[in-house]
Tab-separated table of C-alpha atoms and ligand atoms in Angstrom:
chain	number	residue	atom	x	y	z
A	289	MET	CA	25.310	-14.767	28.330
A	290	SER	CA	25.672	-12.553	25.284
A	291	LYS	CA	25.099	-14.098	21.891
A	292	ASN	CA	27.357	-14.075	18.864
A	293	LEU	CA	26.383	-11.373	16.433
A	294	GLN	CA	25.547	-14.085	13.882
A	295	ASP	CA	22.961	-15.593	16.217
A	296	LYS	CA	20.988	-12.407	16.665
A	297	LYS	CA	17.541	-12.470	15.137
A	298	VAL	CA	15.356	-9.614	13.928
A	299	VAL	CA	11.591	-9.879	13.477
A	300	THR	CA	9.920	-7.034	11.580
A	301	LEU	CA	6.188	-6.359	11.468
A	302	ALA	CA	4.650	-3.903	8.993
A	303	TYR	CA	1.185	-2.420	9.434
A	304	GLY	CA	-0.704	-0.435	6.789
A	305	CYS	CA	0.003	0.171	3.139
A	306	GLN	CA	2.695	-0.990	0.706
A	307	MET	CA	4.802	2.074	1.592
A	308	SER	CA	4.930	0.791	5.122
A	309	GLU	CA	5.896	-2.683	3.858
A	310	ARG	CA	8.716	-1.224	1.786
A	311	ASP	CA	9.919	0.820	4.777
A	312	ALA	CA	9.826	-2.309	6.931
A	313	ASP	CA	12.034	-4.096	4.371
A	314	THR	CA	14.470	-1.175	4.563
A	315	LEU	CA	14.563	-1.451	8.358
A	316	THR	CA	15.182	-5.198	8.186
A	317	GLU	CA	17.927	-4.634	5.634
A	318	LEU	CA	19.645	-2.013	7.780
A	319	SER	CA	19.564	-4.305	10.791
A	320	THR	CA	21.128	-7.138	8.776
A	321	GLN	CA	24.008	-4.730	8.129
A	322	LYS	CA	24.433	-4.722	11.923
A	323	GLY	CA	24.586	-8.508	12.028
A	324	TYR	CA	20.961	-9.424	12.644
A	325	VAL	CA	19.379	-12.291	10.717
A	326	PRO	CA	15.710	-11.960	9.652
A	327	ALA	CA	13.409	-14.408	11.459
A	328	ASP	CA	9.689	-14.979	12.118
A	329	GLU	CA	9.327	-16.045	15.739
A	330	MET	CA	8.916	-13.114	18.112
A	331	GLU	CA	9.738	-15.320	21.142
A	332	LYS	CA	13.232	-15.973	19.790
A	333	ALA	CA	13.953	-12.434	18.562
A	334	ASP	CA	16.766	-10.195	19.789
A	335	LEU	CA	15.323	-7.215	17.942
A	336	ILE	CA	11.658	-6.589	17.136
A	337	ILE	CA	10.766	-3.769	14.756
A	338	ILE	CA	7.200	-2.528	14.388
A	339	ASN	CA	6.604	-0.199	11.463
A	340	THR	CA	3.326	1.513	12.198
A	341	CYS	CA	0.304	2.975	10.384
A	342	CYS	CA	-2.030	5.704	11.617
A	343	VAL	CA	-4.448	5.973	8.716
A	344	ARG	CA	-7.371	4.710	10.830
A	345	GLU	CA	-8.001	4.343	14.553
A	346	SER	CA	-8.528	0.591	14.152
A	347	ALA	CA	-4.947	0.224	12.840
A	348	GLU	CA	-3.597	2.244	15.741
A	349	ASN	CA	-5.477	0.164	18.308
A	350	LYS	CA	-4.170	-3.051	16.804
A	351	ILE	CA	-0.596	-1.739	16.914
A	352	LEU	CA	-0.939	-0.451	20.487
A	353	GLY	CA	-2.131	-3.919	21.489
A	354	LYS	CA	0.891	-5.505	19.790
A	355	ILE	CA	3.346	-3.074	21.434
A	356	GLY	CA	1.697	-3.849	24.791
A	357	GLU	CA	2.195	-7.599	24.251
A	358	LEU	CA	5.924	-7.081	23.776
A	359	LYS	CA	6.284	-5.953	27.391
A	360	LYS	CA	6.100	-9.562	28.568
A	361	LEU	CA	8.789	-10.646	26.106
A	362	LYS	CA	11.027	-7.838	27.323
A	363	GLU	CA	10.503	-8.900	30.942
A	364	LYS	CA	11.518	-12.449	30.055
A	365	ASN	CA	14.472	-11.300	28.002
A	366	PRO	CA	15.816	-7.889	29.086
A	367	GLN	CA	18.381	-8.054	26.224
A	368	LEU	CA	15.556	-7.794	23.697
A	369	ARG	CA	15.588	-4.513	21.749
A	370	ILE	CA	12.241	-3.115	20.604
A	371	ALA	CA	11.969	-0.481	17.861
A	372	VAL	CA	8.769	1.307	16.841
A	373	SER	CA	8.817	3.463	13.714
A	374	GLY	CA	6.737	5.027	10.960
A	375	CYS	CA	3.527	6.979	10.547
A	376	MET	CA	2.068	6.612	14.033
A	377	VAL	CA	5.264	7.898	15.674
A	378	GLN	CA	5.472	10.790	13.207
A	379	GLN	CA	2.140	12.374	14.270
A	380	PRO	CA	2.547	15.639	16.181
A	381	GLY	CA	2.843	14.965	19.926
A	382	ALA	CA	2.743	11.200	19.405
A	383	LEU	CA	6.272	10.440	20.595
A	384	GLU	CA	5.674	11.826	24.073
A	385	ARG	CA	2.327	10.080	24.410
A	386	LEU	CA	3.567	6.753	23.068
A	387	SER	CA	6.844	6.622	24.981
A	388	LYS	CA	4.993	7.243	28.248
A	389	ARG	CA	2.578	4.472	27.423
A	390	ALA	CA	5.256	2.001	26.283
A	391	PRO	CA	8.461	2.584	28.293
A	392	HIS	CA	9.681	-0.876	27.251
A	393	VAL	CA	10.365	0.383	23.702
A	394	ASP	CA	14.079	1.144	23.133
A	395	ILE	CA	14.074	2.919	19.758
A	396	TRP	CA	11.516	5.354	18.349
A	397	ALA	CA	11.817	6.663	14.776
A	398	GLY	CA	9.521	8.692	12.512
A	399	THR	CA	8.897	8.284	8.785
A	400	HIS	CA	11.724	10.584	7.640
A	401	ASN	CA	14.691	8.929	9.346
A	402	ILE	CA	14.249	5.192	8.937
A	403	HIS	CA	17.232	5.109	6.532
A	404	GLU	CA	19.415	6.048	9.523
A	405	PHE	CA	18.249	3.035	11.483
A	406	HIS	CA	21.697	1.420	11.791
A	407	ARG	CA	22.896	4.573	13.572
A	408	LEU	CA	19.879	4.450	15.885
A	409	LEU	CA	20.704	0.819	16.664
A	410	ASP	CA	24.272	1.800	17.579
A	411	GLU	CA	23.042	4.623	19.763
A	412	ALA	CA	20.599	2.330	21.526
A	413	GLU	CA	23.493	-0.063	22.244
A	414	GLN	CA	25.449	2.791	23.821
A	415	LYS	CA	22.734	4.774	25.581
A	416	GLY	CA	20.017	2.205	26.146
A	417	LYS	CA	17.238	4.269	24.617
A	418	VAL	CA	16.911	6.539	21.600
A	419	ALA	CA	14.041	8.559	20.133
A	420	GLU	CA	14.343	10.571	16.945
A	421	VAL	CA	11.544	12.077	14.852
A	422	TRP	CA	12.410	14.650	12.193
A	423	ASP	CA	9.870	17.366	11.334
A	424	LYS	CA	10.537	16.972	7.650
A	425	PRO	CA	12.745	14.965	5.288
A	426	LYS	CA	16.285	16.222	4.714
A	427	GLU	CA	16.345	15.474	0.967
A	428	VAL	CA	14.620	13.150	-1.492
A	429	GLN	CA	15.600	9.922	0.161
A	430	GLU	CA	17.308	7.403	-2.076
A	431	ALA	CA	16.185	3.829	-1.644
A	432	VAL	CA	18.223	1.540	0.591
A	433	PRO	CA	19.055	-1.329	-1.762
A	434	LEU	CA	17.688	-4.621	-0.521
A	435	ALA	CA	19.914	-7.703	-0.260
A	436	LYS	CA	19.856	-10.146	-3.117
A	437	LYS	CA	16.946	-12.205	-1.868
A	438	GLY	CA	15.699	-13.347	-5.246
A	439	LYS	CA	12.199	-12.064	-4.511
A	440	LEU	CA	9.787	-12.468	-7.410
A	441	LYS	CA	7.889	-9.250	-6.682
A	442	ALA	CA	9.157	-5.962	-5.272
A	443	PHE	CA	7.867	-2.532	-4.333
A	444	VAL	CA	9.734	0.481	-5.685
A	445	ASN	CA	9.101	3.970	-4.347
A	446	ILE	CA	8.823	6.571	-7.077
A	447	SER	CA	7.691	9.449	-4.888
A	448	TYR	CA	7.281	10.173	-1.217
A	449	GLY	CA	4.677	12.256	0.563
A	450	CYS	CA	1.481	13.842	-0.676
A	451	ASP	CA	0.276	17.342	-1.577
A	452	ASN	CA	-3.440	16.682	-1.841
A	453	PHE	CA	-4.706	17.221	1.682
A	454	CYS	CA	-7.940	15.264	1.489
A	455	THR	CA	-9.699	16.473	4.610
A	456	TYR	CA	-9.944	13.028	6.250
A	457	CYS	CA	-6.352	11.991	5.662
A	458	ILE	CA	-3.403	12.039	8.041
A	459	VAL	CA	-0.851	10.970	5.419
A	460	PRO	CA	0.294	14.446	4.253
A	461	HIS	CA	0.833	15.268	7.933
A	462	VAL	CA	3.089	12.274	8.569
A	463	ARG	CA	4.775	11.768	5.209
A	464	GLY	CA	5.377	15.385	4.222
A	465	ARG	CA	5.127	17.131	0.835
A	466	GLU	CA	5.439	15.214	-2.411
A	467	ARG	CA	8.987	14.534	-3.561
A	468	SER	CA	9.677	12.583	-6.780
A	469	ARG	CA	12.720	10.363	-7.079
A	470	LYS	CA	14.843	10.889	-10.186
A	471	PRO	CA	13.910	8.610	-13.115
A	472	GLU	CA	17.474	7.287	-13.477
A	473	GLU	CA	17.591	6.256	-9.795
A	474	ILE	CA	14.299	4.383	-10.153
A	475	ILE	CA	15.387	2.665	-13.366
A	476	SER	CA	18.694	1.554	-11.915
A	477	GLU	CA	16.998	0.235	-8.760
A	478	ILE	CA	14.622	-1.828	-10.929
A	479	LYS	CA	17.449	-3.129	-13.133
A	480	ALA	CA	19.313	-4.249	-10.019
A	481	LEU	CA	16.167	-5.997	-8.743
A	482	VAL	CA	15.717	-7.807	-12.065
A	483	GLU	CA	19.291	-9.075	-11.788
A	484	THR	CA	18.373	-10.708	-8.469
A	485	GLY	CA	15.461	-12.555	-10.118
A	486	CYS	CA	12.658	-10.062	-9.553
A	487	ARG	CA	10.022	-10.283	-12.313
A	488	GLU	CA	7.323	-7.882	-11.149
A	489	VAL	CA	7.608	-4.404	-9.702
A	490	THR	CA	4.922	-2.218	-8.176
A	491	LEU	CA	5.760	1.459	-8.436
A	492	LEU	CA	4.660	3.199	-5.261
A	493	GLY	CA	3.586	6.751	-4.619
A	494	GLN	CA	0.802	8.334	-2.609
A	495	ASN	CA	-0.287	9.781	-5.970
A	496	VAL	CA	1.747	8.278	-8.812
A	497	ASN	CA	-0.139	10.389	-11.360
A	498	SER	CA	1.501	13.572	-10.167
A	499	TYR	CA	4.983	12.024	-10.371
A	500	GLY	CA	7.460	14.561	-11.748
A	501	HIS	CA	5.360	17.662	-10.988
A	502	ASP	CA	8.274	18.871	-8.887
A	503	PHE	CA	10.909	18.451	-11.661
A	504	ASP	CA	12.348	21.430	-13.542
A	505	PHE	CA	12.256	19.365	-16.753
A	506	GLU	CA	9.380	17.835	-18.728
A	507	TYR	CA	8.884	14.297	-17.475
A	508	ASP	CA	5.772	12.643	-16.127
A	509	PHE	CA	4.521	9.291	-14.855
A	510	ALA	CA	3.625	8.057	-18.352
A	511	ASP	CA	7.233	8.779	-19.452
A	512	LEU	CA	8.516	6.781	-16.497
A	513	LEU	CA	6.194	3.852	-17.259
A	514	LYS	CA	7.421	3.750	-20.870
A	515	GLU	CA	11.016	3.504	-19.684
A	516	VAL	CA	10.270	0.866	-17.063
A	517	ASP	CA	8.323	-1.152	-19.650
A	518	GLU	CA	11.533	-1.504	-21.652
A	519	ILE	CA	13.655	-2.962	-18.880
A	520	HIS	CA	14.852	-6.322	-20.102
A	521	GLY	CA	13.843	-9.335	-17.992
A	522	LEU	CA	10.915	-7.691	-16.224
A	523	TYR	CA	7.580	-9.479	-16.815
A	524	ARG	CA	5.145	-7.121	-15.171
A	525	VAL	CA	4.842	-3.531	-14.039
A	526	ARG	CA	2.166	-2.371	-11.592
A	527	PHE	CA	1.640	0.918	-9.822
A	528	THR	CA	-0.399	2.430	-7.033
A	529	THR	CA	-2.067	4.780	-6.087
A	530	SER	CA	-3.693	6.856	-8.824
A	531	HIS	CA	-5.547	10.030	-7.925
A	532	PRO	CA	-8.468	10.443	-10.377
A	533	LYS	CA	-7.868	14.191	-10.782
A	534	ASP	CA	-4.413	13.541	-12.294
A	535	LEU	CA	-5.186	10.461	-14.421
A	536	SER	CA	-4.300	11.773	-17.874
A	537	ASP	CA	-5.322	10.418	-21.282
A	538	LYS	CA	-1.609	10.075	-22.024
A	539	LEU	CA	-1.261	7.710	-19.074
A	540	ILE	CA	-4.234	5.558	-20.114
A	541	GLU	CA	-2.874	5.423	-23.676
A	542	THR	CA	0.553	4.440	-22.362
A	543	ILE	CA	-0.892	1.545	-20.359
A	544	ALA	CA	-3.003	0.487	-23.354
A	545	SER	CA	0.028	0.340	-25.644
A	546	GLY	CA	2.522	-1.046	-23.115
A	547	THR	CA	3.879	-4.572	-23.156
A	548	HIS	CA	4.507	-5.344	-19.508
A	549	LEU	CA	2.274	-2.639	-18.039
A	550	CYS	CA	-0.530	-4.497	-16.272
A	551	GLU	CA	-4.113	-3.626	-17.134
A	552	HIS	CA	-5.026	-2.856	-13.552
A	553	ILE	CA	-5.832	0.599	-12.266
A	554	HIS	CA	-6.450	1.283	-8.606
A	555	LEU	CA	-8.535	4.438	-8.696
A	556	PRO	CA	-9.924	5.417	-5.291
A	557	ILE	CA	-13.295	7.165	-5.575
A	558	GLN	CA	-13.839	7.511	-1.784
A	559	ALA	CA	-17.499	8.637	-2.198
A	560	GLY	CA	-20.149	8.891	-4.898
A	561	SER	CA	-21.788	12.157	-3.857
A	562	ASP	CA	-20.450	15.467	-5.190
A	563	GLU	CA	-21.199	17.195	-1.915
A	564	VAL	CA	-19.223	14.625	0.094
A	565	LEU	CA	-16.384	14.695	-2.469
A	566	ARG	CA	-16.256	18.482	-2.118
A	567	ARG	CA	-16.023	18.298	1.646
A	568	MET	CA	-13.379	15.604	1.323
A	569	ASN	CA	-11.409	18.039	-0.897
A	570	ARG	CA	-11.021	15.359	-3.566
A	571	LYS	CA	-11.046	17.989	-6.373
A	572	TYR	CA	-13.235	15.979	-8.785
A	573	THR	CA	-16.923	15.307	-9.259
A	574	ARG	CA	-18.682	12.013	-9.686
A	575	GLU	CA	-19.212	12.847	-13.369
A	576	TYR	CA	-15.526	13.547	-13.912
A	577	TYR	CA	-14.589	10.290	-12.190
A	578	LEU	CA	-17.023	8.349	-14.376
A	579	SER	CA	-15.616	10.025	-17.488
A	580	ARG	CA	-12.152	8.690	-16.499
A	581	ILE	CA	-13.621	5.199	-16.105
A	582	LYS	CA	-15.241	5.523	-19.534
A	583	LYS	CA	-11.897	6.474	-21.085
A	584	ILE	CA	-10.173	3.507	-19.425
A	585	ARG	CA	-12.858	1.113	-20.681
A	586	GLU	CA	-12.648	2.612	-24.182
A	587	LEU	CA	-8.887	2.174	-24.498
A	588	ILE	CA	-8.375	-0.891	-22.281
A	589	PRO	CA	-11.648	-2.861	-22.347
A	590	GLU	CA	-10.269	-5.720	-20.240
A	591	ALA	CA	-8.834	-3.413	-17.527
A	592	SER	CA	-9.453	-4.416	-13.967
A	593	ILE	CA	-10.411	-1.392	-11.885
A	594	THR	CA	-10.208	-1.376	-8.098
A	595	THR	CA	-11.028	1.356	-5.628
A	596	ASP	CA	-11.061	2.653	-2.053
A	597	ILE	CA	-14.319	3.859	-0.491
A	598	ILE	CA	-14.992	5.552	2.825
A	599	VAL	CA	-18.483	5.339	4.354
A	600	GLY	CA	-19.801	7.617	7.072
A	601	PHE	CA	-17.764	10.718	6.278
A	602	PRO	CA	-19.092	13.624	8.429
A	603	GLY	CA	-22.467	14.813	7.129
A	604	GLU	CA	-22.967	11.845	4.748
A	605	SER	CA	-26.738	11.466	4.335
A	606	GLU	CA	-28.575	8.305	3.288
A	607	GLU	CA	-28.963	9.913	-0.184
A	608	ASP	CA	-25.231	10.606	-0.377
A	609	PHE	CA	-24.523	7.006	0.554
A	610	GLN	CA	-27.007	5.769	-2.077
A	611	GLU	CA	-24.954	7.652	-4.658
A	612	THR	CA	-21.878	5.694	-3.593
A	613	LEU	CA	-23.821	2.461	-4.069
A	614	GLN	CA	-24.959	3.627	-7.520
A	615	VAL	CA	-21.396	4.355	-8.642
A	616	VAL	CA	-20.255	0.950	-7.412
A	617	GLU	CA	-22.978	-0.643	-9.497
A	618	GLU	CA	-22.135	1.437	-12.540
A	619	VAL	CA	-18.344	1.026	-12.529
A	620	ARG	CA	-18.168	-2.755	-11.937
A	621	TYR	CA	-15.029	-2.800	-9.827
A	622	SER	CA	-13.133	-6.062	-9.609
A	623	GLN	CA	-12.397	-5.266	-5.964
A	624	ALA	CA	-13.045	-2.448	-3.487
A	625	PHE	CA	-11.265	-1.647	-0.233
A	626	THR	CA	-13.994	-0.283	2.004
A	627	PHE	CA	-13.547	1.631	5.240
A	628	MET	CA	-15.616	3.338	7.917
A	629	TYR	CA	-14.558	6.956	8.277
A	630	SER	CA	-12.133	7.284	11.197
A	631	LYS	CA	-11.541	10.632	12.887
A	632	ARG	CA	-7.853	11.605	12.688
A	633	SER	CA	-6.864	14.398	14.987
A	634	GLY	CA	-5.227	17.327	13.206
A	635	THR	CA	-7.222	16.819	9.979
A	636	PRO	CA	-10.024	19.246	8.952
A	637	ALA	CA	-12.712	16.522	8.852
A	638	ALA	CA	-12.120	15.727	12.526
A	639	LYS	CA	-13.577	19.134	13.366
A	640	MET	CA	-16.568	18.893	11.013
A	641	GLU	CA	-20.066	18.791	12.409
A	642	ASP	CA	-22.467	15.874	11.901
A	643	GLN	CA	-20.043	13.057	12.664
A	644	ILE	CA	-21.900	9.847	11.813
A	645	PRO	CA	-22.714	7.411	14.662
A	646	LEU	CA	-20.748	4.157	14.666
A	647	ASP	CA	-23.751	1.862	14.204
A	648	MET	CA	-24.831	3.811	11.114
A	649	LYS	CA	-21.305	3.601	9.689
A	650	LYS	CA	-21.264	-0.153	10.366
A	651	HIS	CA	-24.607	-0.645	8.676
A	652	ARG	CA	-23.552	1.323	5.586
A	653	LEU	CA	-20.295	-0.600	5.389
A	654	GLN	CA	-22.163	-3.921	5.483
A	655	ARG	CA	-24.493	-2.820	2.676
A	656	LEU	CA	-21.549	-1.644	0.586
A	657	ILE	CA	-19.546	-4.820	1.147
A	658	SER	CA	-22.512	-6.975	0.247
A	659	LEU	CA	-23.029	-5.089	-3.038
A	660	GLN	CA	-19.316	-5.203	-3.895
A	661	ASN	CA	-19.134	-8.947	-3.165
A	662	ASP	CA	-21.832	-9.481	-5.814
A	663	GLN	CA	-19.921	-7.217	-8.214
A	664	SER	CA	-16.617	-8.996	-7.544
A	665	LEU	CA	-18.293	-12.333	-8.200
A	666	ALA	CA	-19.904	-11.099	-11.435
A	667	TRP	CA	-16.532	-9.701	-12.580
A	668	ARG	CA	-14.774	-13.013	-11.980
A	669	GLN	CA	-17.544	-15.186	-13.414
A	670	LYS	CA	-17.115	-13.422	-16.737
A	671	MET	CA	-13.641	-14.960	-16.894
A	672	ILE	CA	-14.928	-18.532	-16.739
A	673	GLY	CA	-14.046	-20.324	-19.965
A	674	HIS	CA	-11.206	-17.898	-20.754
A	675	SER	CA	-7.446	-18.460	-20.620
A	676	MET	CA	-5.559	-15.965	-18.495
A	677	GLU	CA	-1.846	-15.225	-18.165
A	678	VAL	CA	-0.725	-15.946	-14.596
A	679	LEU	CA	2.588	-15.197	-12.888
A	680	VAL	CA	3.061	-18.203	-10.599
A	681	GLU	CA	3.905	-17.090	-7.062
A	682	GLY	CA	3.996	-20.265	-4.965
A	683	PRO	CA	1.811	-22.792	-3.175
A	684	SER	CA	-1.714	-21.623	-2.341
A	685	LYS	CA	-2.161	-20.679	1.323
A	686	SER	CA	-5.527	-22.394	1.592
A	687	ASN	CA	-4.400	-25.533	-0.245
A	688	PRO	CA	-0.614	-26.076	-0.384
A	689	GLU	CA	-1.154	-28.846	-2.964
A	690	ARG	CA	-2.188	-26.155	-5.439
A	691	LEU	CA	-0.303	-23.261	-6.951
A	692	THR	CA	-1.335	-19.646	-6.793
A	693	GLY	CA	-0.588	-16.598	-8.862
A	694	ARG	CA	-2.152	-13.445	-10.247
A	695	THR	CA	-3.555	-12.383	-13.586
A	696	ARG	CA	-2.404	-9.132	-15.183
A	697	GLY	CA	-5.591	-7.609	-13.712
A	698	ASN	CA	-4.336	-8.709	-10.251
A	699	GLU	CA	-7.017	-11.366	-9.739
A	700	LEU	CA	-5.880	-14.253	-7.567
A	701	VAL	CA	-5.868	-17.659	-9.322
A	702	VAL	CA	-5.559	-21.136	-7.765
A	703	PHE	CA	-4.748	-24.173	-9.932
A	704	PRO	CA	-2.967	-27.557	-9.792
A	705	GLY	CA	0.617	-27.553	-11.058
A	706	ASP	CA	4.227	-28.412	-10.414
A	707	PRO	CA	6.135	-26.183	-7.947
A	708	SER	CA	8.903	-25.829	-10.556
A	709	LEU	CA	6.564	-23.389	-12.333
A	710	VAL	CA	6.998	-20.770	-9.581
A	711	GLY	CA	8.407	-17.581	-11.088
A	712	THR	CA	7.172	-18.308	-14.607
A	713	LEU	CA	4.270	-17.034	-16.687
A	714	VAL	CA	1.684	-19.707	-17.507
A	715	MET	CA	-1.734	-19.754	-19.164
A	716	VAL	CA	-4.581	-20.964	-16.966
A	717	ASN	CA	-8.039	-21.862	-18.215
A	718	ILE	CA	-10.560	-20.557	-15.688
A	719	HIS	CA	-13.396	-22.937	-14.813
A	720	ASP	CA	-14.780	-21.564	-11.534
A	721	SER	CA	-14.710	-18.576	-9.209
A	722	ASN	CA	-15.969	-17.024	-6.025
A	723	SER	CA	-15.906	-13.297	-5.162
A	724	TRP	CA	-12.173	-13.310	-4.441
A	725	THR	CA	-10.517	-16.175	-6.307
A	726	LEU	CA	-10.446	-17.744	-9.758
A	727	PHE	CA	-9.942	-21.504	-10.110
A	728	GLY	CA	-8.592	-23.206	-13.203
A	729	GLU	CA	-6.299	-25.680	-14.964
A	730	LEU	CA	-3.045	-25.136	-16.820
A	731	VAL	CA	-3.643	-24.828	-20.556
B	929	LIG	N1	-10.829	7.078	7.706
B	929	LIG	C1	-11.134	5.999	6.933
B	929	LIG	N2	-10.453	5.663	5.843
B	929	LIG	C2	-9.395	6.439	5.498
B	929	LIG	N3	-8.540	6.358	4.465
B	929	LIG	C3	-7.650	7.363	4.576
B	929	LIG	N4	-7.924	8.117	5.663
B	929	LIG	C4	-9.011	7.553	6.246
B	929	LIG	C5	-9.787	7.884	7.394
B	929	LIG	N5	-9.512	8.934	8.152
B	929	LIG	C6	-8.653	5.346	3.419
B	929	LIG	C7	-8.850	5.971	2.047
B	929	LIG	C8	-7.511	5.763	1.395
B	929	LIG	C9	-7.056	4.468	2.017
B	929	LIG	C10	-5.614	4.181	1.915
B	929	LIG	O1	-7.445	4.603	3.355
B	929	LIG	O2	-9.861	5.265	1.369
B	929	LIG	O3	-7.594	5.697	-0.007
B	930	LIG	FE1	0.770	3.840	4.790
B	930	LIG	FE2	-0.918	5.683	5.327
B	930	LIG	FE3	-0.420	3.877	7.115
B	930	LIG	FE4	1.375	5.668	6.583
B	930	LIG	S1	-0.596	6.064	7.462
B	930	LIG	S2	1.737	3.461	6.733
B	930	LIG	S3	1.072	5.999	4.421
B	930	LIG	S4	-1.428	3.565	5.163
């Protein structure tokens, strides 16, 4: 028996970075325009969308496992539609390989055509199956406005794609060249979000620091931040990711003098050895990176700095790795996202000699994580006895009796309080911490 359109449920899963999360929201939104209602339970879904990531093999394996699981659901309910989209599908040759492996998937889409998802849904209704992957984007894609959900925090794309070609990275191959959205489009998207109750935006770009490089007028990321800072009703502005080579003094000064611009900079170092950085094509040295950190600490002493680090890049010696550990000690990151190098076919590093054995990569990762855990703890313990501004997000996952929120530096805080405080800024006196969380009481 066919269901009413109103009864149809869509479940969307996003893997990978915030870009992927934002794309998944777009896909959900476009399916609601076709009558689907967002839901959580896969067993009850009429449409399941998986927005994929291919940045590391581990992500791909997880996603392949998930797609495999859906086969059973499809056997139980042949009316179920399954859509798989995003970075993994966009890789050269991937569509053929994936569709052979997962014939139960009805819709395949790449990264450049997700905004046409309602059309793909229609076509799947008519033809049964549809697969569409564009080689490149047609134009700078405008954001699909999201329904008025009253979300406290939102991601806003400011640019798409990447021009940096780090030798390990698949992203430029699946997301295309860098394209900046026009400032006025970004500003009006944020104003519309604020009207729905949004209080915090995170501006997203593969490299936000090179925002505007493709404009034929003078306008850069710092100019954009200044404008966003002035939007009435917005409490906080965040951004990610910053490439160290493009982090200008003007940008650091802008953050230092801003009102709602959060004192948090995510500045991936990737490796501490100049030789490894050169082979990664990162276009900076360890010394240059540290000089950027020094400038940040000079102008914004309380800034929280986070990073991404890859261990076991091809040819990384024990000495090279030691240099990474030294930088981690020197910088005092509040958090680090640490990864074992993963070979991505089609990237230059995949063909490099001296690939590092898995057990060595694992061992280095453990040593790095253990050092960073100490650093994260030391960073948070310094906050004990201080009052911090927290944007209250909701009940804590680990203890629903407590509230949770984040500081301007993006540290997670757990404290007792009334649920009516959700969505407001409060001051919390910190009295305890572990490596990941601060604990306190309302002031
Ligand atoms: N292997 C491991 N980590 C990677 N990253 C990107 N490509 C790879 C790869 N091939 C990491 C980088 C990047 C983060 C998003 O993912 O640290 O900053
Ligand atoms: Fe995001 Fe990179 Fe994964 Fe694409 S491959 S979803 S850009 S993390």
